[in-house]
mmCIF file with all atom_site columns, C-alpha atoms in Angstrom:
data_model
loop_
_atom_site.group_PDB
_atom_site.id
_atom_site.type_symbol
_atom_site.label_atom_id
_atom_site.label_alt_id
_atom_site.label_comp_id
_atom_site.label_asym_id
_atom_site.label_entity_id
_atom_site.label_seq_id
_atom_site.pdbx_PDB_ins_code
_atom_site.Cartn_x
_atom_site.Cartn_y
_atom_site.Cartn_z
_atom_site.occupancy
_atom_site.B_iso_or_equiv
_atom_site.pdbx_formal_charge
_atom_site.auth_seq_id
_atom_site.auth_comp_id
_atom_site.auth_asym_id
_atom_site.auth_atom_id
_atom_site.pdbx_PDB_model_num
ATOM 1   C CA . LYS A 1 1   ? 8.023   -88.080 50.764 1.00 0.00 ? 1   LYS A CA 1
ATOM 2   C CA . ALA A 1 2   ? 8.390   -84.079 50.864 1.00 0.00 ? 2   ALA A CA 1
ATOM 3   C CA . GLY A 1 3   ? 5.840   -81.964 48.490 1.00 0.00 ? 3   GLY A CA 1
ATOM 4   C CA . VAL A 1 4   ? 6.324   -79.129 46.419 1.00 0.00 ? 4   VAL A CA 1
ATOM 5   C CA . THR A 1 5   ? 7.741   -76.157 48.072 1.00 0.00 ? 5   THR A CA 1
ATOM 6   C CA . GLN A 1 6   ? 6.717   -72.451 46.852 1.00 0.00 ? 6   GLN A CA 1
ATOM 7   C CA . THR A 1 7   ? 8.538   -69.650 48.392 1.00 0.00 ? 7   THR A CA 1
ATOM 8   C CA . PRO A 1 8   ? 7.441   -66.825 49.227 1.00 0.00 ? 8   PRO A CA 1
ATOM 9   C CA . ARG A 1 9   ? 3.908   -67.759 50.296 1.00 0.00 ? 9   ARG A CA 1
ATOM 10  C CA . TYR A 1 10  ? 2.711   -64.567 50.320 1.00 0.00 ? 10  TYR A CA 1
ATOM 11  C CA . LEU A 1 11  ? 4.339   -61.165 48.750 1.00 0.00 ? 11  LEU A CA 1
ATOM 12  C CA . ILE A 1 12  ? 3.132   -57.695 48.593 1.00 0.00 ? 12  ILE A CA 1
ATOM 13  C CA . LYS A 1 13  ? 4.795   -55.582 45.783 1.00 0.00 ? 13  LYS A CA 1
ATOM 14  C CA . THR A 1 14  ? 4.115   -51.707 44.024 1.00 0.00 ? 14  THR A CA 1
ATOM 15  C CA . ARG A 1 15  ? 3.657   -51.584 40.267 1.00 0.00 ? 15  ARG A CA 1
ATOM 16  C CA . GLY A 1 16  ? 6.548   -51.213 38.279 1.00 0.00 ? 16  GLY A CA 1
ATOM 17  C CA . GLN A 1 17  ? 8.495   -53.513 40.830 1.00 0.00 ? 17  GLN A CA 1
ATOM 18  C CA . GLN A 1 18  ? 9.644   -57.020 39.758 1.00 0.00 ? 18  GLN A CA 1
ATOM 19  C CA . VAL A 1 19  ? 9.214   -60.027 41.534 1.00 0.00 ? 19  VAL A CA 1
ATOM 20  C CA . THR A 1 20  ? 10.828  -63.524 41.837 1.00 0.00 ? 20  THR A CA 1
ATOM 21  C CA . LEU A 1 21  ? 9.241   -66.706 42.850 1.00 0.00 ? 21  LEU A CA 1
ATOM 22  C CA . SER A 1 22  ? 10.555  -70.050 43.952 1.00 0.00 ? 22  SER A CA 1
ATOM 23  C CA . CYS A 1 23  ? 9.675   -73.893 43.112 1.00 0.00 ? 23  CYS A CA 1
ATOM 24  C CA . SER A 1 24  ? 10.920  -77.015 44.383 1.00 0.00 ? 24  SER A CA 1
ATOM 25  C CA . PRO A 1 25  ? 9.194   -80.246 43.021 1.00 0.00 ? 25  PRO A CA 1
ATOM 26  C CA . ILE A 1 26  ? 9.287   -83.300 44.222 1.00 0.00 ? 26  ILE A CA 1
ATOM 27  C CA . SER A 1 27  ? 12.577  -85.171 44.379 1.00 0.00 ? 27  SER A CA 1
ATOM 28  C CA . GLY A 1 28  ? 12.536  -87.235 40.689 1.00 0.00 ? 28  GLY A CA 1
ATOM 29  C CA . HIS A 1 29  ? 10.151  -85.051 38.939 1.00 0.00 ? 29  HIS A CA 1
ATOM 30  C CA . ARG A 1 30  ? 11.803  -83.190 36.156 1.00 0.00 ? 30  ARG A CA 1
ATOM 31  C CA . SER A 1 31  ? 9.262   -81.351 34.995 1.00 0.00 ? 31  SER A CA 1
ATOM 32  C CA . VAL A 1 32  ? 7.819   -77.964 36.776 1.00 0.00 ? 32  VAL A CA 1
ATOM 33  C CA . SER A 1 33  ? 5.000   -76.012 35.067 1.00 0.00 ? 33  SER A CA 1
ATOM 34  C CA . TRP A 1 34  ? 3.690   -72.467 35.955 1.00 0.00 ? 34  TRP A CA 1
ATOM 35  C CA . TYR A 1 35  ? 0.149   -71.535 36.233 1.00 0.00 ? 35  TYR A CA 1
ATOM 36  C CA . GLN A 1 36  ? -1.471  -67.817 37.120 1.00 0.00 ? 36  GLN A CA 1
ATOM 37  C CA . GLN A 1 37  ? -4.873  -68.328 39.176 1.00 0.00 ? 37  GLN A CA 1
ATOM 38  C CA . THR A 1 38  ? -7.232  -65.555 39.514 1.00 0.00 ? 38  THR A CA 1
ATOM 39  C CA . PRO A 1 39  ? -10.774 -65.801 39.961 1.00 0.00 ? 39  PRO A CA 1
ATOM 40  C CA . GLY A 1 40  ? -11.808 -64.013 36.724 1.00 0.00 ? 40  GLY A CA 1
ATOM 41  C CA . GLN A 1 41  ? -9.713  -66.091 34.590 1.00 0.00 ? 41  GLN A CA 1
ATOM 42  C CA . GLY A 1 42  ? -9.059  -69.542 36.537 1.00 0.00 ? 42  GLY A CA 1
ATOM 43  C CA . LEU A 1 43  ? -5.946  -71.348 35.961 1.00 0.00 ? 43  LEU A CA 1
ATOM 44  C CA . GLN A 1 44  ? -3.776  -69.708 33.132 1.00 0.00 ? 44  GLN A CA 1
ATOM 45  C CA . PHE A 1 45  ? -0.903  -71.697 32.102 1.00 0.00 ? 45  PHE A CA 1
ATOM 46  C CA . LEU A 1 46  ? 2.566   -69.735 31.944 1.00 0.00 ? 46  LEU A CA 1
ATOM 47  C CA . PHE A 1 47  ? 5.325   -72.343 30.909 1.00 0.00 ? 47  PHE A CA 1
ATOM 48  C CA . GLU A 1 48  ? 6.794   -75.400 31.671 1.00 0.00 ? 48  GLU A CA 1
ATOM 49  C CA . TYR A 1 49  ? 10.551  -76.385 31.988 1.00 0.00 ? 49  TYR A CA 1
ATOM 50  C CA . PHE A 1 50  ? 11.972  -79.752 31.786 1.00 0.00 ? 50  PHE A CA 1
ATOM 51  C CA . SER A 1 51  ? 15.942  -80.710 32.073 1.00 0.00 ? 51  SER A CA 1
ATOM 52  C CA . GLU A 1 52  ? 16.270  -76.752 32.377 1.00 0.00 ? 52  GLU A CA 1
ATOM 53  C CA . THR A 1 53  ? 14.711  -76.139 29.048 1.00 0.00 ? 53  THR A CA 1
ATOM 54  C CA . GLN A 1 54  ? 11.708  -74.151 28.587 1.00 0.00 ? 54  GLN A CA 1
ATOM 55  C CA . ARG A 1 55  ? 9.839   -76.852 26.717 1.00 0.00 ? 55  ARG A CA 1
ATOM 56  C CA . ASN A 1 56  ? 6.271   -75.013 26.164 1.00 0.00 ? 56  ASN A CA 1
ATOM 57  C CA . LYS A 1 57  ? 4.764   -71.471 26.785 1.00 0.00 ? 57  LYS A CA 1
ATOM 58  C CA . GLY A 1 58  ? 1.704   -70.235 27.442 1.00 0.00 ? 58  GLY A CA 1
ATOM 59  C CA . ASN A 1 59  ? 0.444   -66.717 26.115 1.00 0.00 ? 59  ASN A CA 1
ATOM 60  C CA . PHE A 1 60  ? 1.769   -64.186 28.651 1.00 0.00 ? 60  PHE A CA 1
ATOM 61  C CA . PRO A 1 61  ? 3.773   -61.317 27.842 1.00 0.00 ? 61  PRO A CA 1
ATOM 62  C CA . GLY A 1 62  ? 7.451   -61.113 27.979 1.00 0.00 ? 62  GLY A CA 1
ATOM 63  C CA . ARG A 1 63  ? 7.087   -59.510 31.404 1.00 0.00 ? 63  ARG A CA 1
ATOM 64  C CA . PHE A 1 64  ? 6.969   -63.102 32.860 1.00 0.00 ? 64  PHE A CA 1
ATOM 65  C CA . SER A 1 65  ? 9.787   -65.411 32.523 1.00 0.00 ? 65  SER A CA 1
ATOM 66  C CA . GLY A 1 66  ? 11.316  -68.660 34.228 1.00 0.00 ? 66  GLY A CA 1
ATOM 67  C CA . ARG A 1 67  ? 14.116  -70.641 34.428 1.00 0.00 ? 67  ARG A CA 1
ATOM 68  C CA . GLN A 1 68  ? 15.217  -74.169 35.666 1.00 0.00 ? 68  GLN A CA 1
ATOM 69  C CA . PHE A 1 69  ? 18.120  -75.428 37.351 1.00 0.00 ? 69  PHE A CA 1
ATOM 70  C CA . SER A 1 70  ? 19.895  -78.712 37.205 1.00 0.00 ? 70  SER A CA 1
ATOM 71  C CA . ASN A 1 71  ? 18.542  -79.723 40.653 1.00 0.00 ? 71  ASN A CA 1
ATOM 72  C CA . SER A 1 72  ? 14.944  -79.187 38.904 1.00 0.00 ? 72  SER A CA 1
ATOM 73  C CA . ARG A 1 73  ? 14.093  -76.299 40.931 1.00 0.00 ? 73  ARG A CA 1
ATOM 74  C CA . SER A 1 74  ? 12.390  -73.600 39.365 1.00 0.00 ? 74  SER A CA 1
ATOM 75  C CA . GLU A 1 75  ? 12.368  -69.609 39.648 1.00 0.00 ? 75  GLU A CA 1
ATOM 76  C CA . MET A 1 76  ? 9.391   -67.289 37.400 1.00 0.00 ? 76  MET A CA 1
ATOM 77  C CA . ASN A 1 77  ? 10.220  -63.742 37.421 1.00 0.00 ? 77  ASN A CA 1
ATOM 78  C CA . VAL A 1 78  ? 7.503   -60.817 36.794 1.00 0.00 ? 78  VAL A CA 1
ATOM 79  C CA . SER A 1 79  ? 8.904   -57.689 35.911 1.00 0.00 ? 79  SER A CA 1
ATOM 80  C CA . THR A 1 80  ? 7.375   -54.119 35.696 1.00 0.00 ? 80  THR A CA 1
ATOM 81  C CA . LEU A 1 81  ? 4.248   -55.476 37.788 1.00 0.00 ? 81  LEU A CA 1
ATOM 82  C CA . GLU A 1 82  ? 1.117   -54.607 37.177 1.00 0.00 ? 82  GLU A CA 1
ATOM 83  C CA . LEU A 1 83  ? -2.091  -54.334 39.125 1.00 0.00 ? 83  LEU A CA 1
ATOM 84  C CA . GLY A 1 84  ? -3.559  -57.166 36.988 1.00 0.00 ? 84  GLY A CA 1
ATOM 85  C CA . ASP A 1 85  ? -0.442  -59.479 38.116 1.00 0.00 ? 85  ASP A CA 1
ATOM 86  C CA . SER A 1 86  ? -2.013  -59.883 41.510 1.00 0.00 ? 86  SER A CA 1
ATOM 87  C CA . ALA A 1 87  ? -2.715  -63.553 41.723 1.00 0.00 ? 87  ALA A CA 1
ATOM 88  C CA . LEU A 1 88  ? -1.693  -67.187 43.212 1.00 0.00 ? 88  LEU A CA 1
ATOM 89  C CA . TYR A 1 89  ? 1.045   -68.431 41.471 1.00 0.00 ? 89  TYR A CA 1
ATOM 90  C CA . LEU A 1 90  ? 1.089   -72.016 41.242 1.00 0.00 ? 90  LEU A CA 1
ATOM 91  C CA . CYS A 1 91  ? 3.742   -74.599 40.102 1.00 0.00 ? 91  CYS A CA 1
ATOM 92  C CA . ALA A 1 92  ? 3.140   -78.261 39.523 1.00 0.00 ? 92  ALA A CA 1
ATOM 93  C CA . GLY A 1 93  ? 5.893   -81.034 39.118 1.00 0.00 ? 93  GLY A CA 1
ATOM 94  C CA . GLY A 1 94  ? 5.441   -84.102 37.280 1.00 0.00 ? 94  GLY A CA 1
ATOM 95  C CA . THR A 1 95  ? 7.099   -86.769 35.854 1.00 0.00 ? 95  THR A CA 1
ATOM 96  C CA . GLU A 1 96  ? 8.499   -86.901 31.954 1.00 0.00 ? 96  GLU A CA 1
ATOM 97  C CA . GLY A 1 97  ? 5.403   -88.322 30.279 1.00 0.00 ? 97  GLY A CA 1
ATOM 98  C CA . ALA A 1 98  ? 2.735   -86.557 28.749 1.00 0.00 ? 98  ALA A CA 1
ATOM 99  C CA . THR A 1 99  ? 0.091   -88.137 30.790 1.00 0.00 ? 99  THR A CA 1
ATOM 100 C CA . GLY A 1 100 ? -0.166  -88.451 34.510 1.00 0.00 ? 100 GLY A CA 1
ATOM 101 C CA . GLU A 1 101 ? -0.712  -86.063 37.503 1.00 0.00 ? 101 GLU A CA 1
ATOM 102 C CA . LEU A 1 102 ? 0.441   -83.072 38.545 1.00 0.00 ? 102 LEU A CA 1
ATOM 103 C CA . PHE A 1 103 ? 1.845   -82.447 41.998 1.00 0.00 ? 103 PHE A CA 1
ATOM 104 C CA . PHE A 1 104 ? 1.106   -78.779 42.617 1.00 0.00 ? 104 PHE A CA 1
ATOM 105 C CA . GLY A 1 105 ? 2.581   -76.804 45.620 1.00 0.00 ? 105 GLY A CA 1
ATOM 106 C CA . GLU A 1 106 ? 0.210   -74.140 47.818 1.00 0.00 ? 106 GLU A CA 1
ATOM 107 C CA . GLY A 1 107 ? 1.082   -71.162 45.634 1.00 0.00 ? 107 GLY A CA 1
ATOM 108 C CA . SER A 1 108 ? 2.631   -67.871 46.002 1.00 0.00 ? 108 SER A CA 1
ATOM 109 C CA . ARG A 1 109 ? -0.241  -65.397 46.527 1.00 0.00 ? 109 ARG A CA 1
ATOM 110 C CA . LEU A 1 110 ? 1.120   -61.645 44.801 1.00 0.00 ? 110 LEU A CA 1
ATOM 111 C CA . THR A 1 111 ? -0.492  -58.738 45.590 1.00 0.00 ? 111 THR A CA 1
ATOM 112 C CA . VAL A 1 112 ? 0.382   -55.613 43.461 1.00 0.00 ? 112 VAL A CA 1
ATOM 113 C CA . LEU A 1 113 ? -0.695  -52.110 44.864 1.00 0.00 ? 113 LEU A CA 1
ATOM 114 C CA . GLY B 2 1   ? -20.855 -77.232 34.577 1.00 0.00 ? 1   GLY B CA 1
ATOM 115 C CA . GLU B 2 2   ? -18.528 -74.369 33.623 1.00 0.00 ? 2   GLU B CA 1
ATOM 116 C CA . SER B 2 3   ? -18.788 -70.974 34.486 1.00 0.00 ? 3   SER B CA 1
ATOM 117 C CA . VAL B 2 4   ? -19.170 -68.214 32.109 1.00 0.00 ? 4   VAL B CA 1
ATOM 118 C CA . GLY B 2 5   ? -18.361 -65.304 34.166 1.00 0.00 ? 5   GLY B CA 1
ATOM 119 C CA . LEU B 2 6   ? -16.386 -64.122 36.995 1.00 0.00 ? 6   LEU B CA 1
ATOM 120 C CA . HIS B 2 7   ? -18.127 -66.615 39.771 1.00 0.00 ? 7   HIS B CA 1
ATOM 121 C CA . LEU B 2 8   ? -17.697 -70.224 39.891 1.00 0.00 ? 8   LEU B CA 1
ATOM 122 C CA . PRO B 2 9   ? -20.636 -72.652 39.493 1.00 0.00 ? 9   PRO B CA 1
ATOM 123 C CA . THR B 2 10  ? -21.899 -73.968 43.287 1.00 0.00 ? 10  THR B CA 1
ATOM 124 C CA . LEU B 2 11  ? -23.229 -76.795 44.050 1.00 0.00 ? 11  LEU B CA 1
ATOM 125 C CA . SER B 2 12  ? -24.533 -77.250 47.724 1.00 0.00 ? 12  SER B CA 1
ATOM 126 C CA . VAL B 2 13  ? -25.059 -80.434 49.111 1.00 0.00 ? 13  VAL B CA 1
ATOM 127 C CA . GLN B 2 14  ? -26.168 -82.317 52.449 1.00 0.00 ? 14  GLN B CA 1
ATOM 128 C CA . GLU B 2 15  ? -23.813 -84.402 54.234 1.00 0.00 ? 15  GLU B CA 1
ATOM 129 C CA . GLY B 2 16  ? -24.514 -87.826 52.984 1.00 0.00 ? 16  GLY B CA 1
ATOM 130 C CA . ASP B 2 17  ? -25.533 -87.118 49.724 1.00 0.00 ? 17  ASP B CA 1
ATOM 131 C CA . ASN B 2 18  ? -24.313 -88.083 46.522 1.00 0.00 ? 18  ASN B CA 1
ATOM 132 C CA . SER B 2 19  ? -22.758 -84.950 44.364 1.00 0.00 ? 19  SER B CA 1
ATOM 133 C CA . ILE B 2 20  ? -22.184 -84.485 40.568 1.00 0.00 ? 20  ILE B CA 1
ATOM 134 C CA . ILE B 2 21  ? -19.981 -82.162 39.308 1.00 0.00 ? 21  ILE B CA 1
ATOM 135 C CA . ASN B 2 22  ? -20.197 -81.706 35.508 1.00 0.00 ? 22  ASN B CA 1
ATOM 136 C CA . CYS B 2 23  ? -17.617 -80.439 32.753 1.00 0.00 ? 23  CYS B CA 1
ATOM 137 C CA . ALA B 2 24  ? -17.903 -79.417 29.420 1.00 0.00 ? 24  ALA B CA 1
ATOM 138 C CA . TYR B 2 25  ? -14.466 -80.164 27.484 1.00 0.00 ? 25  TYR B CA 1
ATOM 139 C CA . SER B 2 26  ? -13.451 -77.896 24.578 1.00 0.00 ? 26  SER B CA 1
ATOM 140 C CA . ASN B 2 27  ? -11.222 -80.193 22.492 1.00 0.00 ? 27  ASN B CA 1
ATOM 141 C CA . SER B 2 28  ? -12.312 -83.003 20.741 1.00 0.00 ? 28  SER B CA 1
ATOM 142 C CA . ALA B 2 29  ? -8.997  -84.326 20.095 1.00 0.00 ? 29  ALA B CA 1
ATOM 143 C CA . SER B 2 30  ? -8.320  -84.793 24.122 1.00 0.00 ? 30  SER B CA 1
ATOM 144 C CA . ASP B 2 31  ? -7.458  -88.187 24.911 1.00 0.00 ? 31  ASP B CA 1
ATOM 145 C CA . TYR B 2 32  ? -6.628  -87.907 28.617 1.00 0.00 ? 32  TYR B CA 1
ATOM 146 C CA . PHE B 2 33  ? -8.803  -85.976 31.508 1.00 0.00 ? 33  PHE B CA 1
ATOM 147 C CA . ILE B 2 34  ? -8.344  -85.444 35.292 1.00 0.00 ? 34  ILE B CA 1
ATOM 148 C CA . TRP B 2 35  ? -10.074 -84.119 37.977 1.00 0.00 ? 35  TRP B CA 1
ATOM 149 C CA . TYR B 2 36  ? -8.377  -81.883 40.836 1.00 0.00 ? 36  TYR B CA 1
ATOM 150 C CA . LYS B 2 37  ? -9.702  -80.618 43.737 1.00 0.00 ? 37  LYS B CA 1
ATOM 151 C CA . GLN B 2 38  ? -8.655  -77.421 45.260 1.00 0.00 ? 38  GLN B CA 1
ATOM 152 C CA . GLU B 2 39  ? -9.284  -76.967 49.080 1.00 0.00 ? 39  GLU B CA 1
ATOM 153 C CA . SER B 2 40  ? -8.660  -73.355 50.543 1.00 0.00 ? 40  SER B CA 1
ATOM 154 C CA . GLY B 2 41  ? -5.467  -71.766 50.796 1.00 0.00 ? 41  GLY B CA 1
ATOM 155 C CA . LYS B 2 42  ? -4.011  -75.031 49.080 1.00 0.00 ? 42  LYS B CA 1
ATOM 156 C CA . GLY B 2 43  ? -2.958  -76.092 45.433 1.00 0.00 ? 43  GLY B CA 1
ATOM 157 C CA . PRO B 2 44  ? -4.851  -78.460 43.254 1.00 0.00 ? 44  PRO B CA 1
ATOM 158 C CA . GLN B 2 45  ? -4.774  -82.143 44.240 1.00 0.00 ? 45  GLN B CA 1
ATOM 159 C CA . PHE B 2 46  ? -5.104  -84.932 42.024 1.00 0.00 ? 46  PHE B CA 1
ATOM 160 C CA . ILE B 2 47  ? -8.394  -86.853 42.210 1.00 0.00 ? 47  ILE B CA 1
ATOM 161 C CA . ILE B 2 48  ? -8.827  -89.159 39.475 1.00 0.00 ? 48  ILE B CA 1
ATOM 162 C CA . ASP B 2 49  ? -8.089  -89.488 35.688 1.00 0.00 ? 49  ASP B CA 1
ATOM 163 C CA . ILE B 2 50  ? -9.272  -91.278 32.498 1.00 0.00 ? 50  ILE B CA 1
ATOM 164 C CA . ARG B 2 51  ? -8.244  -91.985 29.123 1.00 0.00 ? 51  ARG B CA 1
ATOM 165 C CA . SER B 2 52  ? -10.940 -91.642 26.156 1.00 0.00 ? 52  SER B CA 1
ATOM 166 C CA . ASN B 2 53  ? -10.878 -95.238 25.667 1.00 0.00 ? 53  ASN B CA 1
ATOM 167 C CA . MET B 2 54  ? -12.701 -95.577 28.672 1.00 0.00 ? 54  MET B CA 1
ATOM 168 C CA . ASP B 2 55  ? -16.185 -94.352 29.677 1.00 0.00 ? 55  ASP B CA 1
ATOM 169 C CA . LYS B 2 56  ? -16.279 -94.858 33.334 1.00 0.00 ? 56  LYS B CA 1
ATOM 170 C CA . ARG B 2 57  ? -13.370 -94.884 35.911 1.00 0.00 ? 57  ARG B CA 1
ATOM 171 C CA . GLN B 2 58  ? -14.017 -95.632 39.918 1.00 0.00 ? 58  GLN B CA 1
ATOM 172 C CA . GLY B 2 59  ? -11.939 -94.787 42.730 1.00 0.00 ? 59  GLY B CA 1
ATOM 173 C CA . GLN B 2 60  ? -12.690 -94.142 46.466 1.00 0.00 ? 60  GLN B CA 1
ATOM 174 C CA . ARG B 2 61  ? -15.897 -92.637 46.856 1.00 0.00 ? 61  ARG B CA 1
ATOM 175 C CA . VAL B 2 62  ? -15.514 -91.266 43.134 1.00 0.00 ? 62  VAL B CA 1
ATOM 176 C CA . THR B 2 63  ? -16.625 -92.360 39.765 1.00 0.00 ? 63  THR B CA 1
ATOM 177 C CA . VAL B 2 64  ? -15.497 -90.339 36.480 1.00 0.00 ? 64  VAL B CA 1
ATOM 178 C CA . LEU B 2 65  ? -18.084 -90.616 33.484 1.00 0.00 ? 65  LEU B CA 1
ATOM 179 C CA . LEU B 2 66  ? -16.642 -89.524 30.132 1.00 0.00 ? 66  LEU B CA 1
ATOM 180 C CA . ASN B 2 67  ? -19.093 -88.880 27.473 1.00 0.00 ? 67  ASN B CA 1
ATOM 181 C CA . LYS B 2 68  ? -17.272 -88.173 24.005 1.00 0.00 ? 68  LYS B CA 1
ATOM 182 C CA . THR B 2 69  ? -20.262 -87.592 22.102 1.00 0.00 ? 69  THR B CA 1
ATOM 183 C CA . VAL B 2 70  ? -20.873 -84.422 23.769 1.00 0.00 ? 70  VAL B CA 1
ATOM 184 C CA . LYS B 2 71  ? -17.686 -83.656 25.103 1.00 0.00 ? 71  LYS B CA 1
ATOM 185 C CA . HIS B 2 72  ? -18.868 -83.726 28.574 1.00 0.00 ? 72  HIS B CA 1
ATOM 186 C CA . LEU B 2 73  ? -17.058 -85.371 31.767 1.00 0.00 ? 73  LEU B CA 1
ATOM 187 C CA . SER B 2 74  ? -18.430 -85.399 35.178 1.00 0.00 ? 74  SER B CA 1
ATOM 188 C CA . LEU B 2 75  ? -17.195 -86.623 38.664 1.00 0.00 ? 75  LEU B CA 1
ATOM 189 C CA . GLN B 2 76  ? -19.555 -88.197 41.363 1.00 0.00 ? 76  GLN B CA 1
ATOM 190 C CA . ILE B 2 77  ? -18.823 -88.259 44.999 1.00 0.00 ? 77  ILE B CA 1
ATOM 191 C CA . ALA B 2 78  ? -20.753 -90.925 46.679 1.00 0.00 ? 78  ALA B CA 1
ATOM 192 C CA . ALA B 2 79  ? -21.553 -90.141 50.629 1.00 0.00 ? 79  ALA B CA 1
ATOM 193 C CA . THR B 2 80  ? -20.467 -86.266 50.441 1.00 0.00 ? 80  THR B CA 1
ATOM 194 C CA . GLN B 2 81  ? -18.306 -85.051 53.643 1.00 0.00 ? 81  GLN B CA 1
ATOM 195 C CA . PRO B 2 82  ? -17.974 -81.977 54.624 1.00 0.00 ? 82  PRO B CA 1
ATOM 196 C CA . GLY B 2 83  ? -14.027 -82.569 53.919 1.00 0.00 ? 83  GLY B CA 1
ATOM 197 C CA . ASP B 2 84  ? -14.899 -82.889 50.448 1.00 0.00 ? 84  ASP B CA 1
ATOM 198 C CA . SER B 2 85  ? -16.030 -78.926 50.328 1.00 0.00 ? 85  SER B CA 1
ATOM 199 C CA . ALA B 2 86  ? -13.605 -77.384 47.775 1.00 0.00 ? 86  ALA B CA 1
ATOM 200 C CA . VAL B 2 87  ? -13.289 -76.345 44.484 1.00 0.00 ? 87  VAL B CA 1
ATOM 201 C CA . TYR B 2 88  ? -13.293 -78.634 41.565 1.00 0.00 ? 88  TYR B CA 1
ATOM 202 C CA . PHE B 2 89  ? -11.538 -78.786 38.354 1.00 0.00 ? 89  PHE B CA 1
ATOM 203 C CA . CYS B 2 90  ? -11.699 -80.676 35.290 1.00 0.00 ? 90  CYS B CA 1
ATOM 204 C CA . ALA B 2 91  ? -8.577  -80.849 33.022 1.00 0.00 ? 91  ALA B CA 1
ATOM 205 C CA . GLU B 2 92  ? -8.134  -82.290 29.452 1.00 0.00 ? 92  GLU B CA 1
ATOM 206 C CA . LYS B 2 93  ? -5.063  -83.081 27.589 1.00 0.00 ? 93  LYS B CA 1
ATOM 207 C CA . VAL B 2 94  ? -4.628  -84.040 23.564 1.00 0.00 ? 94  VAL B CA 1
ATOM 208 C CA . GLY B 2 95  ? -2.312  -86.549 23.345 1.00 0.00 ? 95  GLY B CA 1
ATOM 209 C CA . GLY B 2 96  ? 1.632   -86.050 22.909 1.00 0.00 ? 96  GLY B CA 1
ATOM 210 C CA . SER B 2 97  ? 0.755   -82.888 25.297 1.00 0.00 ? 97  SER B CA 1
ATOM 211 C CA . TYR B 2 98  ? 2.629   -81.996 28.288 1.00 0.00 ? 98  TYR B CA 1
ATOM 212 C CA . ILE B 2 99  ? 0.161   -79.447 29.529 1.00 0.00 ? 99  ILE B CA 1
ATOM 213 C CA . PRO B 2 100 ? -3.358  -79.740 30.808 1.00 0.00 ? 100 PRO B CA 1
ATOM 214 C CA . THR B 2 101 ? -5.867  -77.284 29.916 1.00 0.00 ? 101 THR B CA 1
ATOM 215 C CA . PHE B 2 102 ? -8.120  -76.465 32.847 1.00 0.00 ? 102 PHE B CA 1
ATOM 216 C CA . GLY B 2 103 ? -11.831 -75.969 33.072 1.00 0.00 ? 103 GLY B CA 1
ATOM 217 C CA . ARG B 2 104 ? -13.129 -73.091 35.205 1.00 0.00 ? 104 ARG B CA 1
ATOM 218 C CA . GLY B 2 105 ? -14.037 -74.886 38.356 1.00 0.00 ? 105 GLY B CA 1
ATOM 219 C CA . THR B 2 106 ? -17.181 -75.739 40.237 1.00 0.00 ? 106 THR B CA 1
ATOM 220 C CA . SER B 2 107 ? -17.652 -74.751 43.845 1.00 0.00 ? 107 SER B CA 1
ATOM 221 C CA . LEU B 2 108 ? -18.944 -77.952 46.068 1.00 0.00 ? 108 LEU B CA 1
ATOM 222 C CA . ILE B 2 109 ? -20.067 -76.872 49.704 1.00 0.00 ? 109 ILE B CA 1
ATOM 223 C CA . VAL B 2 110 ? -21.106 -79.480 51.671 1.00 0.00 ? 110 VAL B CA 1
ATOM 224 C CA . HIS B 2 111 ? -23.179 -78.828 54.893 1.00 0.00 ? 111 HIS B CA 1
ATOM 225 C CA . PRO B 2 112 ? -23.473 -80.958 57.957 1.00 0.00 ? 112 PRO B CA 1
#
């Protein structure tokens, strides 16, 4: 079956701009989580959506937001970009249960200049 | 083990050797643990998991050991191959939580 698809894979923005990233999980996976990965901070949890509802949220400012559609596809948006937002943004799909593996996409590499 | 700075701890081994990657987890209430492998340019990939009612679990060439007394997790890779070169993350979950907390990662370098 198809894996997790994230688009775009690479993008460059300037400070103050906004960006939208997209994630399509594996068919049947209704939970989608987003993570920010940087060399200094590792994998930091942003938020998780299930059935179009944000179920969990990490400790990121309000500039980071997301949503999920009825087909489980998810988007995350970062407004008023800062240099420190440069990172690899990973999404992961999973099943409903509280245990079990996450299926990650290859990420969207964001560079803020 | 866990990193305390900007750089990941690195483990260098020769092809064919056994590798042991360590992880100290933080929450004594965690009851589910997972190891992920992240190759360059890719997202993390599930390797193996273990519940807190176990202290050892084996997969194909991999074994995870859990010591709840000292909150320590290890991943053993037998007969390490160049394709095992990657960053390895441990992750922990507290019962009922949907969100794992990831460790900082360890870089494994396998020399042919």
